[in-house]
Tab-separated table of C-alpha atoms and ligand atoms in Angstrom:
chain	number	residue	atom	x	y	z
A	530	UNK	CA	88.083	118.278	92.876
A	531	UNK	CA	86.663	119.261	96.251
A	532	UNK	CA	89.399	119.633	98.794
A	533	UNK	CA	88.555	118.495	102.316
A	534	UNK	CA	91.895	119.921	103.310
A	535	UNK	CA	92.572	123.590	102.619
A	536	UNK	CA	96.238	124.589	102.665
A	537	UNK	CA	95.812	127.949	100.949
A	538	UNK	CA	98.281	130.497	102.302
A	539	UNK	CA	100.007	127.973	104.580
A	540	UNK	CA	103.810	127.843	104.780
A	541	UNK	CA	105.590	124.541	104.166
A	542	UNK	CA	108.500	124.661	106.614
A	543	UNK	CA	108.511	121.268	108.369
A	544	UNK	CA	106.119	118.353	108.582
A	545	UNK	CA	105.716	118.798	112.341
A	546	UNK	CA	103.413	121.689	111.332
A	547	UNK	CA	101.181	119.398	109.226
A	548	UNK	CA	98.526	116.868	110.265
A	549	UNK	CA	98.579	113.298	108.902
A	550	UNK	CA	95.489	114.158	106.797
A	551	UNK	CA	97.201	117.213	105.284
A	552	UNK	CA	100.333	115.188	104.459
A	553	UNK	CA	98.284	112.394	102.891
A	554	UNK	CA	96.348	115.016	100.925
A	555	UNK	CA	99.616	116.365	99.448
A	556	UNK	CA	100.782	112.837	98.560
A	557	UNK	CA	97.503	112.063	96.789
A	558	UNK	CA	97.470	115.452	95.051
A	559	UNK	CA	101.037	114.737	93.816
A	560	UNK	CA	99.832	111.420	92.364
A	561	UNK	CA	96.936	113.172	90.645
A	562	UNK	CA	99.128	115.911	89.164
A	563	UNK	CA	101.634	113.268	88.029
A	564	UNK	CA	98.910	111.325	86.199
A	565	UNK	CA	97.610	114.517	84.598
A	566	UNK	CA	101.074	115.446	83.355
A	567	UNK	CA	101.640	111.941	81.941
A	568	UNK	CA	98.326	112.346	80.097
A	569	UNK	CA	99.617	115.651	78.658
A	570	UNK	CA	96.853	117.663	80.283
A	571	UNK	CA	97.501	121.376	80.609
A	572	UNK	CA	98.074	122.425	84.213
A	573	UNK	CA	98.423	126.177	83.756
A	574	UNK	CA	96.073	127.045	86.592
A	575	UNK	CA	98.384	129.596	88.214
A	576	UNK	CA	99.067	131.723	85.161
A	577	UNK	CA	100.311	135.213	85.995
A	578	UNK	CA	101.809	134.223	89.377
A	579	UNK	CA	105.530	134.381	90.169
A	580	UNK	CA	107.751	132.550	92.632
A	581	UNK	CA	111.221	133.339	93.997
A	582	UNK	CA	113.681	130.485	94.447
A	583	UNK	CA	116.423	131.273	96.971
A	584	UNK	CA	119.305	128.803	97.062
A	585	UNK	CA	122.063	129.515	99.587
A	586	UNK	CA	123.265	125.936	98.970
A	587	UNK	CA	123.573	124.191	95.594
A	588	UNK	CA	120.926	121.896	94.098
A	589	UNK	CA	119.989	119.840	91.048
A	590	UNK	CA	116.682	118.128	91.911
A	591	UNK	CA	115.043	120.743	94.119
A	592	UNK	CA	115.827	123.685	91.860
A	593	UNK	CA	114.779	121.864	88.676
A	594	UNK	CA	111.628	120.575	90.362
A	595	UNK	CA	110.539	124.052	91.459
A	596	UNK	CA	111.306	125.515	88.027
A	597	UNK	CA	109.614	122.795	85.949
A	598	UNK	CA	106.632	122.573	88.313
A	599	UNK	CA	106.169	126.354	88.340
A	600	UNK	CA	106.361	126.528	84.546
A	601	UNK	CA	103.889	123.634	84.188
A	602	UNK	CA	101.489	125.610	86.396
A	603	UNK	CA	101.975	128.718	84.244
A	604	UNK	CA	104.074	130.650	86.758
A	605	UNK	CA	107.231	132.719	86.322
A	606	UNK	CA	110.352	131.928	88.380
A	607	UNK	CA	113.324	133.963	89.596
A	608	UNK	CA	116.349	131.972	90.772
A	609	UNK	CA	118.667	133.565	93.351
A	610	UNK	CA	121.882	131.557	93.509
A	611	UNK	CA	124.195	131.129	96.532
A	612	UNK	CA	126.232	134.223	95.611
A	613	UNK	CA	123.837	136.306	93.513
A	614	UNK	CA	121.752	138.162	96.092
A	615	UNK	CA	122.140	140.501	99.060
A	616	UNK	CA	120.662	137.962	101.503
A	617	UNK	CA	122.441	137.674	104.820
A	618	UNK	CA	125.425	139.768	103.723
A	619	UNK	CA	123.951	143.185	102.959
A	620	UNK	CA	120.302	142.580	103.808
A	621	UNK	CA	118.671	140.813	106.732
A	622	UNK	CA	116.250	137.932	106.252
A	623	UNK	CA	113.474	140.066	107.732
A	624	UNK	CA	114.009	142.816	105.125
A	625	UNK	CA	114.469	140.311	102.285
A	626	UNK	CA	111.177	138.667	103.251
A	627	UNK	CA	109.328	141.981	103.129
A	628	UNK	CA	110.842	142.903	99.751
A	629	UNK	CA	110.228	139.558	98.036
A	630	UNK	CA	106.774	139.290	99.589
A	631	UNK	CA	105.793	142.450	97.675
A	632	UNK	CA	106.858	140.989	94.323
A	633	UNK	CA	106.202	137.256	94.480
A	634	UNK	CA	103.291	134.946	95.264
A	635	UNK	CA	105.503	132.378	96.996
A	636	UNK	CA	109.131	131.948	98.075
A	637	UNK	CA	111.286	128.815	98.202
A	638	UNK	CA	114.300	128.882	100.517
A	639	UNK	CA	117.218	126.419	100.696
A	640	UNK	CA	119.947	127.204	103.177
A	641	UNK	CA	121.321	126.725	106.645
A	642	UNK	CA	119.447	126.956	109.980
A	643	UNK	CA	115.719	126.205	110.236
A	644	UNK	CA	115.406	129.499	112.140
A	645	UNK	CA	116.226	131.364	108.892
A	646	UNK	CA	113.359	129.874	106.886
A	647	UNK	CA	111.039	130.337	109.874
A	648	UNK	CA	112.030	134.028	110.019
A	649	UNK	CA	111.504	134.423	106.275
A	650	UNK	CA	108.027	132.937	106.638
A	651	UNK	CA	107.181	135.208	109.552
A	652	UNK	CA	107.692	138.376	107.507
A	653	UNK	CA	107.036	137.393	103.853
A	654	UNK	CA	103.230	137.611	103.817
A	655	UNK	CA	103.167	134.875	101.115
A	656	UNK	CA	103.690	131.094	101.392
A	657	UNK	CA	107.303	130.077	102.065
A	658	UNK	CA	108.510	126.574	101.128
A	659	UNK	CA	111.521	124.955	102.798
A	660	UNK	CA	113.748	123.530	100.048
A	661	UNK	CA	116.182	122.081	102.672
A	662	UNK	CA	117.714	123.367	105.876
A	663	UNK	CA	120.263	121.714	108.151
A	664	UNK	CA	117.403	120.361	110.248
A	665	UNK	CA	114.666	119.402	107.761
A	666	UNK	CA	113.971	118.541	104.098
A	667	UNK	CA	110.155	118.424	103.966
A	668	UNK	CA	109.562	118.622	100.186
A	669	UNK	CA	111.711	115.479	99.860
A	670	UNK	CA	109.326	113.722	102.275
A	671	UNK	CA	106.265	114.143	100.056
A	672	UNK	CA	108.231	112.680	97.115
A	673	UNK	CA	109.551	109.805	99.232
A	674	UNK	CA	106.197	108.812	100.683
A	675	UNK	CA	104.574	109.114	97.242
A	676	UNK	CA	107.266	106.743	95.912
A	677	UNK	CA	106.687	104.261	98.753
A	678	UNK	CA	102.904	104.460	98.275
A	679	UNK	CA	103.288	103.857	94.531
A	680	UNK	CA	105.564	100.887	95.159
A	681	UNK	CA	103.798	99.131	98.055
A	682	UNK	CA	100.280	100.537	97.668
A	683	UNK	CA	100.190	101.857	101.251
A	684	UNK	CA	102.270	103.622	103.901
A	685	UNK	CA	100.914	102.454	107.261
A	686	UNK	CA	103.046	99.697	108.745
A	687	UNK	CA	105.927	100.110	106.287
A	688	UNK	CA	109.250	99.521	108.054
A	689	UNK	CA	111.709	102.179	106.916
A	690	UNK	CA	115.298	101.825	108.085
A	691	UNK	CA	117.528	104.871	107.829
A	692	UNK	CA	121.260	104.123	107.927
A	693	UNK	CA	124.052	106.697	108.247
A	694	UNK	CA	123.938	110.225	109.649
A	695	UNK	CA	120.486	110.216	111.260
A	696	UNK	CA	120.925	113.496	113.167
A	697	UNK	CA	120.700	115.750	110.114
A	698	UNK	CA	117.914	116.917	107.751
A	699	UNK	CA	117.131	113.548	106.149
A	700	UNK	CA	117.136	111.422	109.316
A	701	UNK	CA	115.035	113.993	111.174
A	702	UNK	CA	112.519	114.422	108.374
A	703	UNK	CA	112.070	110.704	107.708
A	704	UNK	CA	111.496	110.123	111.417
A	705	UNK	CA	108.848	112.880	111.509
A	706	UNK	CA	106.999	111.730	108.384
A	707	UNK	CA	107.074	108.109	109.574
A	708	UNK	CA	105.592	109.137	112.917
A	709	UNK	CA	102.867	111.179	111.211
A	710	UNK	CA	101.887	108.433	108.759
A	711	UNK	CA	101.974	105.375	111.021
A	712	UNK	CA	105.206	103.879	109.673
A	713	UNK	CA	107.863	101.960	111.613
A	714	UNK	CA	110.995	104.118	111.562
A	715	UNK	CA	114.389	102.756	112.548
A	716	UNK	CA	117.562	104.829	112.827
A	717	UNK	CA	120.262	102.201	112.376
A	718	UNK	CA	123.586	103.853	113.083
A	719	UNK	CA	126.300	104.618	115.591
A	720	UNK	CA	124.659	106.180	118.714
A	721	UNK	CA	126.486	109.489	118.171
A	722	UNK	CA	124.489	109.836	114.936
A	723	UNK	CA	121.041	109.160	116.399
A	724	UNK	CA	118.494	111.958	115.894
A	725	UNK	CA	118.191	114.640	118.584
A	726	UNK	CA	116.595	113.198	121.739
A	727	UNK	CA	113.982	115.975	122.024
A	728	UNK	CA	112.823	115.315	118.447
A	729	UNK	CA	112.751	111.557	119.128
A	730	UNK	CA	110.457	112.191	122.133
A	731	UNK	CA	108.209	114.437	120.043
A	732	UNK	CA	107.954	111.794	117.316
A	733	UNK	CA	107.264	109.034	119.852
A	734	UNK	CA	104.353	111.086	121.210
A	735	UNK	CA	102.967	111.481	117.653
A	736	UNK	CA	103.576	107.762	117.019
A	737	UNK	CA	101.311	106.885	119.964
A	738	UNK	CA	98.419	108.546	118.129
A	739	UNK	CA	99.143	107.140	114.668
A	740	UNK	CA	100.329	103.603	115.415
A	741	UNK	CA	103.865	104.368	114.215
A	742	UNK	CA	107.023	103.272	116.032
A	743	UNK	CA	110.438	104.895	116.443
A	744	UNK	CA	113.442	102.645	117.120
A	745	UNK	CA	117.106	103.568	117.513
A	746	UNK	CA	119.669	100.787	117.201
A	747	UNK	CA	123.342	100.314	116.436
A	748	UNK	CA	122.770	96.716	115.294
A	749	UNK	CA	122.514	96.268	111.517
A	750	UNK	CA	121.027	92.772	111.872
A	751	UNK	CA	118.327	93.984	114.261
A	752	UNK	CA	117.693	97.311	112.522
A	753	UNK	CA	117.325	95.884	109.013
A	754	UNK	CA	115.338	92.792	110.070
A	755	UNK	CA	112.215	92.543	107.878
A	756	UNK	CA	112.718	96.055	106.488
A	757	UNK	CA	110.543	97.183	103.576
A	758	UNK	CA	112.739	100.188	102.767
A	759	UNK	CA	116.422	100.771	103.473
A	760	UNK	CA	117.249	104.456	103.064
A	761	UNK	CA	120.506	106.363	103.265
A	762	UNK	CA	122.008	109.764	102.477
A	763	UNK	CA	125.511	111.219	102.184
A	764	UNK	CA	127.598	110.997	105.359
A	765	UNK	CA	128.816	114.600	105.055
A	766	UNK	CA	126.157	117.172	104.235
A	767	UNK	CA	126.341	120.500	102.422
A	768	UNK	CA	127.861	123.206	104.595
A	769	UNK	CA	129.908	120.795	106.745
A	770	UNK	CA	133.725	121.099	106.678
A	771	UNK	CA	135.710	118.458	104.722
A	772	UNK	CA	137.633	117.640	107.910
A	773	UNK	CA	134.641	115.691	109.243
A	774	UNK	CA	135.013	112.998	106.549
A	775	UNK	CA	137.495	111.001	108.656
A	776	UNK	CA	135.306	110.772	111.763
A	777	UNK	CA	132.242	110.005	109.611
A	778	UNK	CA	133.969	107.158	107.802
A	779	UNK	CA	135.344	105.747	111.054
A	780	UNK	CA	131.921	105.836	112.710
A	781	UNK	CA	129.593	105.040	109.800
A	782	UNK	CA	131.501	102.418	107.781
A	783	UNK	CA	129.555	99.567	109.450
A	784	UNK	CA	126.329	101.300	108.333
A	785	UNK	CA	127.023	101.322	104.604
A	786	UNK	CA	123.973	100.030	102.689
A	787	UNK	CA	125.177	96.829	101.051
A	788	UNK	CA	124.253	93.221	100.368
A	789	UNK	CA	124.662	92.270	103.995
A	790	UNK	CA	122.203	94.945	105.190
A	791	UNK	CA	119.668	93.712	102.612
A	792	UNK	CA	120.189	90.078	103.658
A	793	UNK	CA	118.216	90.886	106.855
A	794	UNK	CA	115.418	92.753	105.024
A	795	UNK	CA	112.281	91.373	103.382
A	796	UNK	CA	112.972	89.766	99.984
A	797	UNK	CA	110.934	92.512	98.298
A	798	UNK	CA	112.656	95.386	100.160
A	799	UNK	CA	113.682	98.465	98.194
A	800	UNK	CA	116.573	100.915	98.359
A	801	UNK	CA	115.995	104.669	98.562
A	802	UNK	CA	118.314	107.713	98.665
A	803	UNK	CA	117.455	111.403	98.318
A	804	UNK	CA	120.515	111.804	96.025
A	805	UNK	CA	123.150	112.883	95.142
A	806	UNK	CA	124.943	109.638	96.161
A	807	UNK	CA	128.556	108.532	96.423
A	808	UNK	CA	128.192	105.008	95.044
A	809	UNK	CA	131.073	104.910	92.563
A	810	UNK	CA	134.070	106.831	91.262
A	811	UNK	CA	131.984	109.126	89.058
A	812	UNK	CA	132.282	112.197	91.304
A	813	UNK	CA	135.142	114.417	92.476
A	814	UNK	CA	134.228	113.829	96.119
A	815	UNK	CA	133.984	110.078	95.522
A	816	UNK	CA	137.497	110.057	94.048
A	817	UNK	CA	138.889	112.187	96.925
A	818	UNK	CA	137.375	109.827	99.498
A	819	UNK	CA	138.951	106.844	97.714
A	820	UNK	CA	142.352	108.539	97.587
A	821	UNK	CA	142.302	109.561	101.248
A	822	UNK	CA	140.398	106.688	102.889
A	823	UNK	CA	140.467	103.816	100.383
A	824	UNK	CA	136.646	103.581	100.118
A	825	UNK	CA	135.530	103.252	96.479
A	826	UNK	CA	131.824	103.463	97.372
A	827	UNK	CA	130.664	105.298	100.455
A	828	UNK	CA	127.143	105.264	101.957
A	829	UNK	CA	125.849	102.638	99.474
A	830	UNK	CA	127.554	100.078	97.274
A	831	UNK	CA	127.285	100.461	93.520
A	832	UNK	CA	125.803	96.950	93.411
A	833	UNK	CA	122.788	98.000	95.511
A	834	UNK	CA	122.466	101.428	93.892
A	835	UNK	CA	122.271	99.886	90.414
A	836	UNK	CA	120.163	96.884	91.435
A	837	UNK	CA	116.510	96.140	90.716
A	838	UNK	CA	115.746	97.074	94.321
A	839	UNK	CA	116.827	100.645	93.788
A	840	UNK	CA	113.926	103.052	93.216
A	841	UNK	CA	116.022	106.212	93.482
A	842	UNK	CA	115.146	107.589	90.047
A	843	UNK	CA	111.388	107.163	90.600
A	844	UNK	CA	112.013	109.040	93.829
A	845	UNK	CA	113.921	111.808	92.014
A	846	UNK	CA	111.156	112.207	89.415
A	847	UNK	CA	108.584	112.421	92.187
A	848	UNK	CA	110.354	115.489	93.599
A	849	UNK	CA	108.858	117.475	90.719
A	850	UNK	CA	105.300	116.152	91.019
A	851	UNK	CA	105.255	116.639	94.786
A	852	UNK	CA	106.772	120.126	94.736
A	853	UNK	CA	104.092	120.981	92.175
A	854	UNK	CA	101.445	119.717	94.604
A	855	UNK	CA	102.883	121.765	97.478
A	856	UNK	CA	102.823	124.989	95.435
A	857	UNK	CA	99.408	124.143	93.953
A	858	UNK	CA	97.785	123.574	97.345
A	859	UNK	CA	99.409	126.442	99.247
A	860	UNK	CA	98.693	128.894	96.426
A	861	UNK	CA	95.037	127.814	96.474
A	862	UNK	CA	94.872	126.296	92.975
A	863	UNK	CA	92.842	123.318	94.224
A	864	UNK	CA	90.200	125.713	95.518
A	865	UNK	CA	90.178	127.663	92.252
A	866	UNK	CA	89.609	124.520	90.165
A	867	UNK	CA	86.797	123.093	92.313
B	929	LIG	N1	117.621	115.478	97.022
B	929	LIG	C1	117.896	116.761	96.796
B	929	LIG	O1	117.430	117.671	97.492
B	929	LIG	O2	118.715	116.985	95.743
B	929	LIG	P1	119.356	118.383	95.311
B	929	LIG	O3	120.364	118.747	96.374
B	929	LIG	O4	119.998	118.118	93.989
B	929	LIG	O5	118.285	119.414	95.239
B	930	LIG	N1	121.917	115.657	103.928
B	930	LIG	C1	122.120	116.157	102.588
B	930	LIG	C2	120.848	116.105	101.817
B	930	LIG	C3	120.979	116.498	100.375
B	930	LIG	C4	119.676	116.432	99.622
B	930	LIG	C5	122.662	117.580	102.667
B	930	LIG	O1	122.148	118.369	103.462
B	930	LIG	O2	123.622	117.878	101.951
């Protein structure tokens, strides 16, 4: 395959750093690698390489995706868990970057501030991939747009409504990717939970070039009108104190994704969620929330989560194919296989 786009050596920290063509290239490469894997083709094009996976917050999908994708590509992996390394406590990010950069061909980082992953990238000397920060979750975006493209056949003009806490990693990232790819993004939530105004302005400027639109509304009827995708995420994110649950529930209860929200959407609209989700009583947090606040299902009802409209497990599977594409392209495997 001849790559028009060359991402060799490039970090993957946030989609603001990527052009629409580069993002579309990663989506299409993910689709190609997915098809190859389904056809049981060997993908061991990065044999002998090694990647470090730093997780300062917990994970199921992102960790497993990096590990399976790396192994499929023939690479070795080293997992550093939230308590099992010197990072931040006994060793600065700058020093950690210079140490790991001598041993590994690429580094994944999941943790807190975006400034940390940016600092890691500055000193590592090898590609650094953002596996989630407070501000952004860019690997999730390639999986999500791949899933939407698979489902609807295109991305331009898709109306994606994000309900819930839109000022955190998921709301920010979906707004950015929508702006880049010409989608109509709506943050449908209480105004206190709108994305940061400076980021909204930035995305509106990008939208002018791509034909996208960015709308903020506190009206569910208006926000969800003719939606193609209704998307939500947990109302309290990793690293936030449990005390914020009360204010979140008070403010975000009207923005639960349920039958009413979907009644305004297109008949063929789908439900998406990055997962994990509090949609039933199957989790400790879900049970605590019920005990304290009387809500049996939180950001989405079980009815919607389990319905035909829900494409959340396609989305979860696509995390692996898209993370594979991100490593493949930034480690130059597409150039090597030309
Ligand atoms: N969606 C997502 O990032 O899931 P994990 O927290 O399980 O990695
Ligand atoms: N907003 C969530 C996303 C989890 C994938 C969190 O940061 O916990």
